[in-house]
CSV table of C-alpha atoms and ligand atoms in Angstrom, one decimal:
chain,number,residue,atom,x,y,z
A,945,UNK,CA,-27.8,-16.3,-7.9
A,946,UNK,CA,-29.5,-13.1,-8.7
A,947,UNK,CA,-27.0,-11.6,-11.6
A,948,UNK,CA,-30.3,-10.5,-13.5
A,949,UNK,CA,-31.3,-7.7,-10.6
A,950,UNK,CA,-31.2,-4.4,-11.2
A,951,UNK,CA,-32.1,-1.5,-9.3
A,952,UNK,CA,-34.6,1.7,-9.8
A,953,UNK,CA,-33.2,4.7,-11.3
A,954,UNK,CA,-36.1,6.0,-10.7
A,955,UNK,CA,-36.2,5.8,-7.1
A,956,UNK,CA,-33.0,6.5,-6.6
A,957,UNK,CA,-33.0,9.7,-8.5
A,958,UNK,CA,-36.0,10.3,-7.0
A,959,UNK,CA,-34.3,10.1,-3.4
A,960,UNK,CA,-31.2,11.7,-4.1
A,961,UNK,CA,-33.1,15.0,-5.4
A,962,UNK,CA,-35.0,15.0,-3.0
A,963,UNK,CA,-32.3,14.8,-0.2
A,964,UNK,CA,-30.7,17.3,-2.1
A,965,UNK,CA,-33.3,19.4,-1.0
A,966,UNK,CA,-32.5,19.7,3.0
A,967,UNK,CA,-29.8,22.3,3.8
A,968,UNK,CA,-30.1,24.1,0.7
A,969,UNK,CA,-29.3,27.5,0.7
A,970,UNK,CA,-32.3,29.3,-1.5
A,971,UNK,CA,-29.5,32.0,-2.3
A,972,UNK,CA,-26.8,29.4,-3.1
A,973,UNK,CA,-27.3,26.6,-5.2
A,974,UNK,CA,-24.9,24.4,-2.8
A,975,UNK,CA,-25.8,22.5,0.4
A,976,UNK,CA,-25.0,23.7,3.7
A,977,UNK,CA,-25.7,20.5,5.6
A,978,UNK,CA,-22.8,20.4,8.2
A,979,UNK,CA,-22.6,17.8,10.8
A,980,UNK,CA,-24.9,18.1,13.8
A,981,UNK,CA,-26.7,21.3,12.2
A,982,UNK,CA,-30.7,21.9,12.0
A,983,UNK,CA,-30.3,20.7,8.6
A,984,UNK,CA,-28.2,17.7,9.0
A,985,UNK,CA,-30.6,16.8,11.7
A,986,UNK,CA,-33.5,17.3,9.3
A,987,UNK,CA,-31.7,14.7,6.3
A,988,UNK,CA,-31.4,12.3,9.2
A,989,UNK,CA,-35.0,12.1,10.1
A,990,UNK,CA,-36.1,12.3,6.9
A,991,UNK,CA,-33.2,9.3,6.3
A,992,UNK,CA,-34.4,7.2,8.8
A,993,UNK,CA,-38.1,7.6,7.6
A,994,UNK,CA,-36.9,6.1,3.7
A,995,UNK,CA,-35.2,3.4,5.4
A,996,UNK,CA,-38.6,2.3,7.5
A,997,UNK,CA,-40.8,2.4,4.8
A,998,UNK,CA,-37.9,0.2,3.3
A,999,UNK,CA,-38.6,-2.6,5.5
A,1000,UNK,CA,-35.4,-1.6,7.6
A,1001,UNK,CA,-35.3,-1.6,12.0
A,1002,UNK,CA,-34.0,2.1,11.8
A,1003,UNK,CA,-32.3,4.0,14.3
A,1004,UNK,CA,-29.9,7.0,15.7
A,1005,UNK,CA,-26.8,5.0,17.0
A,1006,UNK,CA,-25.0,6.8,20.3
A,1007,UNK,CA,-22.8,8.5,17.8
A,1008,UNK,CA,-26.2,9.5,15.6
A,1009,UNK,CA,-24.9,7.4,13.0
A,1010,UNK,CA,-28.4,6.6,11.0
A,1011,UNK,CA,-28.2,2.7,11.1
A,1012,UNK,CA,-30.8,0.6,9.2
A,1013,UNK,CA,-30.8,-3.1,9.6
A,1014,UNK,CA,-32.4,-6.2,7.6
A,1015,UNK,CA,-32.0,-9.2,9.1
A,1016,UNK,CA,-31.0,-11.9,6.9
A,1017,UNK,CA,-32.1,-15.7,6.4
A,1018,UNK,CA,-29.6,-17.2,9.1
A,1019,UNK,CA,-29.3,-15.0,11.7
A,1020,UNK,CA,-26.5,-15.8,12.9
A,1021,UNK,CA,-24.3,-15.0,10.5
A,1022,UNK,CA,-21.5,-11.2,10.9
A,1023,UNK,CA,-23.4,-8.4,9.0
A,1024,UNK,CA,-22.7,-6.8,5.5
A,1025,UNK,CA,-22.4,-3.0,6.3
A,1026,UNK,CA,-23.0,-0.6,3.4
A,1027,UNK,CA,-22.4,2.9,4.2
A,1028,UNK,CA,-21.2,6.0,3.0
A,1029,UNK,CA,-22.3,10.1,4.9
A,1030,UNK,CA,-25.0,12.4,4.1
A,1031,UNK,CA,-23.5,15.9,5.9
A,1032,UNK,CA,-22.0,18.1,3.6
A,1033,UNK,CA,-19.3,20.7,3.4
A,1034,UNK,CA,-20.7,24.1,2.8
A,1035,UNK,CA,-21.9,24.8,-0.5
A,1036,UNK,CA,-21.4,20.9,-1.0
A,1037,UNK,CA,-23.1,19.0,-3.6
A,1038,UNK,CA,-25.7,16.3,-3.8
A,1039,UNK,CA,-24.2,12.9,-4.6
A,1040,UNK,CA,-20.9,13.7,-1.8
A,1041,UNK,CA,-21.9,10.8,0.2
A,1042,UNK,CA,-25.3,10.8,-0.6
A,1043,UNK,CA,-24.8,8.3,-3.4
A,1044,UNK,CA,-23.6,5.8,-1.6
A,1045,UNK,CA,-25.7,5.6,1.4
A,1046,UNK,CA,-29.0,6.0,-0.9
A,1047,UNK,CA,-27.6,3.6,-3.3
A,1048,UNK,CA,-27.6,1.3,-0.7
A,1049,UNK,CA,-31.2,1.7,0.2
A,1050,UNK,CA,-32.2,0.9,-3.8
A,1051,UNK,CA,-29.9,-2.2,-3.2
A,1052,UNK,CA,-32.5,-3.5,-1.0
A,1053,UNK,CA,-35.4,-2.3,-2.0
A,1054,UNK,CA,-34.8,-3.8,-5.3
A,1055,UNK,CA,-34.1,-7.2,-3.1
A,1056,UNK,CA,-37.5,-7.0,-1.7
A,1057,UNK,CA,-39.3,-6.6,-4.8
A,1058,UNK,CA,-37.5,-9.4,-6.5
A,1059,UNK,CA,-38.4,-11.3,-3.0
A,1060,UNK,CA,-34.7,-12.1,-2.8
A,1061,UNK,CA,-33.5,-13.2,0.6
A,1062,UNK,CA,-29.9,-12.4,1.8
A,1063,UNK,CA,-28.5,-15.0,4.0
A,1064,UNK,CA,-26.8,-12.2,6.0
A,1065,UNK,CA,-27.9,-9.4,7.9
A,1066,UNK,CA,-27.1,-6.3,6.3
A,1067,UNK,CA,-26.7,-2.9,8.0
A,1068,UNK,CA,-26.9,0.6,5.8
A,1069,UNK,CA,-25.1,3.4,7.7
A,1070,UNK,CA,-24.7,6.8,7.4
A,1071,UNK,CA,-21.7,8.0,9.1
A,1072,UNK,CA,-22.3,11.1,10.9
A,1073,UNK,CA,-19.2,14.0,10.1
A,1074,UNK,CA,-17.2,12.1,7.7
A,1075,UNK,CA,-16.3,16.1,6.1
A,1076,UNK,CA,-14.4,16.2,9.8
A,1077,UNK,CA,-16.4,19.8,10.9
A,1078,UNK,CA,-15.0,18.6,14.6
A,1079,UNK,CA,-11.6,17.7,12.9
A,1080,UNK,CA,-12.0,13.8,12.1
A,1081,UNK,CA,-14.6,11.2,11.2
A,1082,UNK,CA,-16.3,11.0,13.9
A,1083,UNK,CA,-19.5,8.7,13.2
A,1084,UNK,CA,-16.8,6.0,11.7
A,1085,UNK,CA,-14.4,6.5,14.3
A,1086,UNK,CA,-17.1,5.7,16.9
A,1087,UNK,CA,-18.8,2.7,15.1
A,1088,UNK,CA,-15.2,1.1,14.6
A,1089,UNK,CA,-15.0,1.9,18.4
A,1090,UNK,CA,-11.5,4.1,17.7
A,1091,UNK,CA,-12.4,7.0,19.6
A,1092,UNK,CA,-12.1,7.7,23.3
A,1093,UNK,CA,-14.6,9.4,25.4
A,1094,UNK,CA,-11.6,12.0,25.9
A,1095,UNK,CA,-11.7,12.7,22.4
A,1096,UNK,CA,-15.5,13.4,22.2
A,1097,UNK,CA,-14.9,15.9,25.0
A,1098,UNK,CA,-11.9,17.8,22.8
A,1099,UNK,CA,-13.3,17.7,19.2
A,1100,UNK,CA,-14.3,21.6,18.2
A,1101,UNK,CA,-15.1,23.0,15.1
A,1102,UNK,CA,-13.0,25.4,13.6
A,1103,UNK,CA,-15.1,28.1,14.8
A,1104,UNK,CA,-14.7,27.0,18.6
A,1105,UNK,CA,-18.2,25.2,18.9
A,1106,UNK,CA,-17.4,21.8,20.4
A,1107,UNK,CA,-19.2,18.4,19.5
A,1108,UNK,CA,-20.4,18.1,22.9
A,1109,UNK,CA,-22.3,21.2,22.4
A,1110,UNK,CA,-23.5,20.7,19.1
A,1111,UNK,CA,-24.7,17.4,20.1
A,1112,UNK,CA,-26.8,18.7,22.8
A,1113,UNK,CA,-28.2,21.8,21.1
A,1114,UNK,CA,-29.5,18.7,18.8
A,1115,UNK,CA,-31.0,16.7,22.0
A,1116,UNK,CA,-28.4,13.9,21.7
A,1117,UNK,CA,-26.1,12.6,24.3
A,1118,UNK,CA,-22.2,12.5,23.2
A,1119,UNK,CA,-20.9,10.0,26.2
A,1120,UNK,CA,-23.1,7.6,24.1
A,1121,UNK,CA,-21.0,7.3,21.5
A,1122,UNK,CA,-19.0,5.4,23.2
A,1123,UNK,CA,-22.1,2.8,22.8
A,1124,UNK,CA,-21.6,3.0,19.1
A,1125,UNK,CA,-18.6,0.8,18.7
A,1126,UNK,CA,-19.4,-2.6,17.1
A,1127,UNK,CA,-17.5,-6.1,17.2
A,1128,UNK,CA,-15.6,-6.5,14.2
A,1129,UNK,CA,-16.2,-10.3,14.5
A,1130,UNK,CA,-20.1,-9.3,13.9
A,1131,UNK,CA,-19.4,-7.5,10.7
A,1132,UNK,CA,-18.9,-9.2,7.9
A,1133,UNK,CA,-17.8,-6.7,5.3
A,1134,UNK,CA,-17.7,-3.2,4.2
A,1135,UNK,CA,-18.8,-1.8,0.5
A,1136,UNK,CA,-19.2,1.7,-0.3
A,1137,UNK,CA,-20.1,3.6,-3.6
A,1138,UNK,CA,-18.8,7.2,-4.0
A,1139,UNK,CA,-18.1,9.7,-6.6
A,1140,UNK,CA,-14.6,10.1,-7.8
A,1141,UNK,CA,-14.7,13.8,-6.9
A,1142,UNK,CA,-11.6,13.2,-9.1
A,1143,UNK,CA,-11.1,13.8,-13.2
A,1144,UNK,CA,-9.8,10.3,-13.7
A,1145,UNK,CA,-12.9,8.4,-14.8
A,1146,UNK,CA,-14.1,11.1,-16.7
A,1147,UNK,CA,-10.8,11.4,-18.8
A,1148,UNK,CA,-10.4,7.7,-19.5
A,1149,UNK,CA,-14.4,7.1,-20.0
A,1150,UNK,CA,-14.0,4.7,-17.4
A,1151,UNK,CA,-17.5,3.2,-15.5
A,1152,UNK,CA,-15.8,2.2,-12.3
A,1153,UNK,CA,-12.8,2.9,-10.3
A,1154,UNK,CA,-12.0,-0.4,-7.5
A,1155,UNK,CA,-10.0,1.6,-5.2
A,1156,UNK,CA,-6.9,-0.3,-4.0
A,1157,UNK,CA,-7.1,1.7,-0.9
A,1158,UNK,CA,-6.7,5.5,0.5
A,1159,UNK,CA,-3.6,7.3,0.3
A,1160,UNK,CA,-2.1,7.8,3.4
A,1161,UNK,CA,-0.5,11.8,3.9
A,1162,UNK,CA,2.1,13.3,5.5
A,1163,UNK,CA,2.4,17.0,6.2
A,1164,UNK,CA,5.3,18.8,7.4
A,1165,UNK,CA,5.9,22.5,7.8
A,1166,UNK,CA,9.5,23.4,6.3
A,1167,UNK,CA,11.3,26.3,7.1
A,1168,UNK,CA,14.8,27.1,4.4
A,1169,UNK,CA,16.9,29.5,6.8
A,1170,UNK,CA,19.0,32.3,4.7
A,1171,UNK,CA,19.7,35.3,5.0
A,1172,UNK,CA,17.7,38.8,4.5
A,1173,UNK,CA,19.8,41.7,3.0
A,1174,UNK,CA,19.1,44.5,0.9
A,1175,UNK,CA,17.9,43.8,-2.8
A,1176,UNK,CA,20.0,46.2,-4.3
A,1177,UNK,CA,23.4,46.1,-2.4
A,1178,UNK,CA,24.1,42.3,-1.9
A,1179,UNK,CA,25.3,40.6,-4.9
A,1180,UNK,CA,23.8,37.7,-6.4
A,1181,UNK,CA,26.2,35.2,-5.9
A,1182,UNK,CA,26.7,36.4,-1.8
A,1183,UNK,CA,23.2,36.1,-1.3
A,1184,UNK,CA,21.5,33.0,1.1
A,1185,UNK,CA,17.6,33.3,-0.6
A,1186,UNK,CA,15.6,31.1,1.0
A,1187,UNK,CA,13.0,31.6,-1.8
A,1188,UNK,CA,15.3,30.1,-4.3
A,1189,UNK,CA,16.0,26.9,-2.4
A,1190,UNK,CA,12.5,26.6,-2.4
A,1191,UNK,CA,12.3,27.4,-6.0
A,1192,UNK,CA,14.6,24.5,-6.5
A,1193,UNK,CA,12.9,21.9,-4.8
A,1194,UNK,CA,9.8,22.6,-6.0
A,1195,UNK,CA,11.6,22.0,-9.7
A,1196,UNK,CA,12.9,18.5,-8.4
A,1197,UNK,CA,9.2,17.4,-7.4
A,1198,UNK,CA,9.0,15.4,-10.4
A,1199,UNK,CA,12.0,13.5,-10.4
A,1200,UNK,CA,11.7,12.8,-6.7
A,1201,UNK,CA,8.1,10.9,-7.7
A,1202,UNK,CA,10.1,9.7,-10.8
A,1203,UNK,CA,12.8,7.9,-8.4
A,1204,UNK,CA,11.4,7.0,-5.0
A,1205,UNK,CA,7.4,7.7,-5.5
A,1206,UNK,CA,5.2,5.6,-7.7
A,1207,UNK,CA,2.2,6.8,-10.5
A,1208,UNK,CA,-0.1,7.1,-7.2
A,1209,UNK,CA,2.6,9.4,-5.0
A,1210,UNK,CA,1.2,13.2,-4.9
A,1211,UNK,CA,3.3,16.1,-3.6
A,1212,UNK,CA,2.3,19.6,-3.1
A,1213,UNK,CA,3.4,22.6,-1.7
A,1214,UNK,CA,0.8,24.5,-0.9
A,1215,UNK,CA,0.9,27.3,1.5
A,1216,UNK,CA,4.3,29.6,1.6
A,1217,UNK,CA,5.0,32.5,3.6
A,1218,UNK,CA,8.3,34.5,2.4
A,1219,UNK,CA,10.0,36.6,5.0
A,1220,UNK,CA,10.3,39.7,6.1
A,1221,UNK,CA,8.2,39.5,2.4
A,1222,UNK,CA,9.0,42.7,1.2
A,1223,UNK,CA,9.9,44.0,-2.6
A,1224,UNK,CA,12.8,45.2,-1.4
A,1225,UNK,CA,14.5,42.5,0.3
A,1226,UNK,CA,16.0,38.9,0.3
A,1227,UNK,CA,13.8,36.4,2.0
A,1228,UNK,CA,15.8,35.2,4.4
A,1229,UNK,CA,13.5,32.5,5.4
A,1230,UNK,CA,10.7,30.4,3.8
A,1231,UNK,CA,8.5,29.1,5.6
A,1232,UNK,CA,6.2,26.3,3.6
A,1233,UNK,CA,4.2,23.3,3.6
A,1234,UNK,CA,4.6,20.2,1.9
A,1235,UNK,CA,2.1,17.2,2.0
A,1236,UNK,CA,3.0,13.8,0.4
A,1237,UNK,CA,0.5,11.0,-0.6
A,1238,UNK,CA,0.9,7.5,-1.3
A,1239,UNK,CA,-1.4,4.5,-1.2
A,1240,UNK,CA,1.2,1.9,-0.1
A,1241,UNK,CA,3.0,2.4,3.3
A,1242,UNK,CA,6.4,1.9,2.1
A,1243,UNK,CA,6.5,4.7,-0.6
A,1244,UNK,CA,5.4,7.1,1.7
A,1245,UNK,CA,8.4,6.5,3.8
A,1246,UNK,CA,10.8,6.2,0.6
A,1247,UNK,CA,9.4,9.6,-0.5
A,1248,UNK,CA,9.4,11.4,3.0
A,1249,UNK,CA,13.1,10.1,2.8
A,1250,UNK,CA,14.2,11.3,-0.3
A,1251,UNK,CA,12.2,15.2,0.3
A,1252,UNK,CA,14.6,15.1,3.3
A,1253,UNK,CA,17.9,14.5,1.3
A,1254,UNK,CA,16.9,16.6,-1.6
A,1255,UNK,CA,15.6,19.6,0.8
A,1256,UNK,CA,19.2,19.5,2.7
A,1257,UNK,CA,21.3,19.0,-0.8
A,1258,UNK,CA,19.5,22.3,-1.5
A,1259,UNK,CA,19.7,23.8,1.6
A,1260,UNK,CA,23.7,23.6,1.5
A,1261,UNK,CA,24.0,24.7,-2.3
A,1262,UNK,CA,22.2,28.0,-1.4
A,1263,UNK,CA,24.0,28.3,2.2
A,1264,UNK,CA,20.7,27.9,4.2
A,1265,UNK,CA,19.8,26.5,7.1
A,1266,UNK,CA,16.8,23.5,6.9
A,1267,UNK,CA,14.2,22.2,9.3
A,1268,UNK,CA,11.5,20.6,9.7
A,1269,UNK,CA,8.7,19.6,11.6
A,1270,UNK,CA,6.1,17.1,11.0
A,1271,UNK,CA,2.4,18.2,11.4
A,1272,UNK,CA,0.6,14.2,10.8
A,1273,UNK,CA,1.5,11.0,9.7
A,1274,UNK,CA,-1.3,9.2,8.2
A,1275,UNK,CA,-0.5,5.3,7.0
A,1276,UNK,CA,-2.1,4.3,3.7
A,1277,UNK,CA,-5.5,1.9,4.0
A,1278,UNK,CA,-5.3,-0.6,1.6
A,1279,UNK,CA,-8.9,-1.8,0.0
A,1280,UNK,CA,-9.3,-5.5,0.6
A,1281,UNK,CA,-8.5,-7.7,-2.2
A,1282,UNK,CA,-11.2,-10.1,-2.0
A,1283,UNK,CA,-13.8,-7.3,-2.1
A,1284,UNK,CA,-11.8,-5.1,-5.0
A,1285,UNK,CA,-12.9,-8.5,-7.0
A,1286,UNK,CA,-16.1,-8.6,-6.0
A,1287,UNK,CA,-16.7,-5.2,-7.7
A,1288,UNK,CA,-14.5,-6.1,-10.3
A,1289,UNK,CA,-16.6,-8.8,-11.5
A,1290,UNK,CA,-19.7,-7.4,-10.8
A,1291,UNK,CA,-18.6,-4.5,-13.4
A,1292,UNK,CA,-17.6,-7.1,-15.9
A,1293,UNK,CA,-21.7,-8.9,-15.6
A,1294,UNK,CA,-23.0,-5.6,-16.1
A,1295,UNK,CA,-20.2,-5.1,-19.2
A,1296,UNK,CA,-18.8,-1.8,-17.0
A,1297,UNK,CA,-15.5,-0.8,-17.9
A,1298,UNK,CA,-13.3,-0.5,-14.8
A,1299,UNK,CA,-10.2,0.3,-13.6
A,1300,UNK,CA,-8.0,-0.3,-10.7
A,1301,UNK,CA,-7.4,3.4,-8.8
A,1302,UNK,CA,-6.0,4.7,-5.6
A,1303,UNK,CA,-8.3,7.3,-3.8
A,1304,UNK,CA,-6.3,10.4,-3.3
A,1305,UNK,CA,-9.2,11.9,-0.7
A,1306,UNK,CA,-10.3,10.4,2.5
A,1307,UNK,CA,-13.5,8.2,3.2
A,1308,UNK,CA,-15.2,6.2,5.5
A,1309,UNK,CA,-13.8,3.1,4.2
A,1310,UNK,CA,-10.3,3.9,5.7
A,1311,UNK,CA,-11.8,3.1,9.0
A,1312,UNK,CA,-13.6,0.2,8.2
A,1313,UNK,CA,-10.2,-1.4,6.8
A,1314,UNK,CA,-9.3,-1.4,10.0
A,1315,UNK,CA,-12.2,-3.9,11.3
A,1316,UNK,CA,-13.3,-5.5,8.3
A,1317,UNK,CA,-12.6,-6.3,4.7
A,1318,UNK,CA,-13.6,-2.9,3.1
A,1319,UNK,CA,-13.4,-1.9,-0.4
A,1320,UNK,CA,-15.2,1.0,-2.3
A,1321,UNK,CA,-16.2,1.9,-6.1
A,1322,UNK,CA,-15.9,5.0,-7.5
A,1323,UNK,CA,-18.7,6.5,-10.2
A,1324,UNK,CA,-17.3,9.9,-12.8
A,1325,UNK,CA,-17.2,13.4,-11.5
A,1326,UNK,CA,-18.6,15.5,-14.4
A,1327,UNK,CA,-15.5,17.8,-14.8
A,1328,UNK,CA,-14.0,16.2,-11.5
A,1329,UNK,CA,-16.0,18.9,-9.0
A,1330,UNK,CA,-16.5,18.1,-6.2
A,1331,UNK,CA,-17.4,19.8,-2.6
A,1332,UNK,CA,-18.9,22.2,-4.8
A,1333,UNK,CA,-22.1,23.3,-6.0
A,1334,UNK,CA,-22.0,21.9,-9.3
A,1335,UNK,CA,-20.8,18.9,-8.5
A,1336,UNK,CA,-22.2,16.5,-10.6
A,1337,UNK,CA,-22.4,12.8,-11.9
A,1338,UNK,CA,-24.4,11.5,-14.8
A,1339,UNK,CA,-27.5,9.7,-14.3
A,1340,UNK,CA,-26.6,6.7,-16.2
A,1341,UNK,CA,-23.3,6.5,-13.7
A,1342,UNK,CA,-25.5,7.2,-10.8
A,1343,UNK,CA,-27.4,4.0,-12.3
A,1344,UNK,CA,-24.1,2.1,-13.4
A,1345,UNK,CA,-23.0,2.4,-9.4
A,1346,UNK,CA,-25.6,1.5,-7.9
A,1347,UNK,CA,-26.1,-1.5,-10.3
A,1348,UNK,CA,-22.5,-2.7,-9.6
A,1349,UNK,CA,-23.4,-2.4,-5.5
A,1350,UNK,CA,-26.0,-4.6,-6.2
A,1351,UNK,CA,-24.1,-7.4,-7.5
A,1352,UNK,CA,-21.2,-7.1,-5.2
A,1353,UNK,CA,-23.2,-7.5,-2.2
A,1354,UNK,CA,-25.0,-10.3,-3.6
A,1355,UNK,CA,-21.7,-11.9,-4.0
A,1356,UNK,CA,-20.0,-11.3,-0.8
A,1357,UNK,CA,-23.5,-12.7,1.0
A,1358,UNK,CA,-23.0,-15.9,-1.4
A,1359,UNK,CA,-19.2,-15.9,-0.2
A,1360,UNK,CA,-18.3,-16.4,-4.2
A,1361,UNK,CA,-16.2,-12.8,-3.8
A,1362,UNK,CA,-12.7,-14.7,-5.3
A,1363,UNK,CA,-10.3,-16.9,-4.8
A,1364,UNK,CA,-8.7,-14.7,-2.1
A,1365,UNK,CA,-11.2,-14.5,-0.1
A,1366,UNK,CA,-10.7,-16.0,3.5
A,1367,UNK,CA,-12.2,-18.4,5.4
A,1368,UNK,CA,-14.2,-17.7,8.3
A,1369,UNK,CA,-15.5,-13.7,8.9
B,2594,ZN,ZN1,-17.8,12.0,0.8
């Protein structure tokens, strides 16, 4: 066993700023690396060049994921994939994605120097569009082979620019992304390091957050039916306001989360539309969204339930009518368990302090649960920014991550990732 390893801070810093480089706005301080632009083009060359002089076979996949492979000692054996993105949002930040997929690459370049040998190949990808600029995560959606050639054709960008297009103004081929899709009995595992983008770590000095797995979201658009009548001449016990059955549910958030959610389950309202909206006049209809989050798949439902029941209670107190429609369904991912204690015990040999967190924000990893056992690590957002230009994590935590990577990979490779581990792979 290796436990004494380390990797570079160095390098890794090194790397990181200078991919931080490509897509920057010299009038913003943010990145404006969107998938399949000149400058997400640019990171993936210059990408696929660090990876070479890493020792890596490195290549554009169909779905221009950058994929670099080592083979391992027994080459026969399902591959260890590490991955993470490097396209941003605009005016993103430099460790979104970044971290984990450079990380990755000082994982094995600090192998090679210590002449360490996995037994297992290992594969370092970098997902292209996991911030969904043609609605979705397309490079993981490909690679996990969930995505049909009828969805390459539909995917646009909210501006109208399809991915076909895009693709080929960057001298790639979409149909071959169908090529993309892997066998999930040739990969072994997933890891991925990421920033929190959250203020959780930060607030409990925490090193590392195992994510149990990614919330899964529902969003519906409600509409609370009433009545519009003049401000002045309808009194306030004859009126039906639609704004104050909203008002109402809004106050019994909490206590729905206290009785049916759990210390994970999010709800927000967060876009409303009052009408006819005028000073004047009682809103006779609100029309609003609400999006619930939960990591495990039965919550969801229990709190999707008990909005409905609440939302109708209120409706009839205030004489409204009620609908609903719902806009997605997404079922929670849950992490695997075997490679949660991989982490975890890696972050107690490097005497990390961890906790056990759900990620409230999407990530490659909820795809790779679907093939794989997949688990993630989460290093402290300074301040919790994220997708912003001064998003930032300490370089100590940068170090700490990476570190903890490290010695998870080496132990899923060894198979000595816990006792729930399963047989075969
Ligand atoms: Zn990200």
């Amino acid at each position: 066993m290796s436990h004494h390893l380390r990797c570079s801070l160095d390098r890794l810093r090194e790397d990181l700023l200078a991919l931080g480089q490509i897509g920057r706005n010299p009038d913003d301080k943010g990145l404006y690396r969107m998938a399949f632009t000149e400058a997400d083009m640019e990171a993936r060359r210059w990408l696929l060049d660090r990876l070479r002089a890493a020792g890596a076979d490195a290549k554009l996949d169909g779905a221009a994921n950058v994929v670099g492979r080592w083979e391992g000692a027994d080459g026969d054996l399902p591959t260890i994939v590490i991955g993470s993105h490097i396209d941003s949002v605009p005016a993103g930040g430099i460790f979104d994605g970044s971290l984990g997929v450079l990380a990755g690459l000082e994982c094995m370049r600090a192998l090679r120097d210590a002449e360490v040998k996995l037994s297992r190949p290992v594969e370092l990808v970098a997902f292209s569009d996991e911030e969904g600029r043609f609605g979705g995560m397309f490079g993981v959606q490909a690679y996990t082979g969930q995505l049909t050639l009828n969805d390459v054709e539909s995917m646009k960008d909210p501006d109208g620019v399809s991915l076909v297009d895009a693709m080929k103004a960057c001298d790639l081929v979409p149909s071959l992304a169908m090529e993309a899709a892997r066998k999930p009995d040739r990969i072994a595992a997933f890891l991925e390091l990421h920033i929190e983008q959250g203020p959780v770590l930060e607030a409990q000095r925490t090193d590392i957050g195992v994510v149990l797995g990614i919330s899964g979201i529902f969003k519906w658009k409600v509409k609370l039916l009433g009545k519009a009548d003049h401000a002045g001449t309808s009194p306030m016990d004859m009126r039906s306001d639609a704004f104050m059955g909203l008002a109402d549910f809004a106050h019994e958030i909490p206590r729905i989360i206290e009785e049916d959610g759990s210390e994970r389950s999010r709800l927000t309202v967060g876009k409303v539309d009052l009408v006819p909206g005028h000073p004047h006049t009682v809103p006779g209809e609100a029309v609003f969204t609400l999006v619930g989050r939960d990591t495990e798949p039965d919550v969801l439902r229990e709190l999707a339930k008990s909005c409905r029941k609440v939302l109708s209670a209120i409706a009839r107190r205030h004489r409204l009518y009620f609908e609903f429609e719902e806009m997605s369904w997404l079922e929670p991912r849950p992490c695997d368990a075997s490679i949660a204690t991989a982490f975890r015990s890696a972050a107690e040999r490097l005497s990390l302090s961890h906790i056990d967190m759900p990620s409230g924000a999407g990530h490659d990893t909820q795809f790779m649960t679907d093939v794989t056992r997949a688990g993630m690590i989460f290093v402290p957002s300074a301040n919790g920014v994220s997708h912003a230009p001064d998003e930032w994590t300490a370089w100590e935590d940068v170090h700490n991550g990476a570190n903890c990577l490290l010695q998870a990979l080496l132990d899923v490779d060894a198979g000595s990732e816990g006792e729930t581990l399963e047989t075969g792979g």
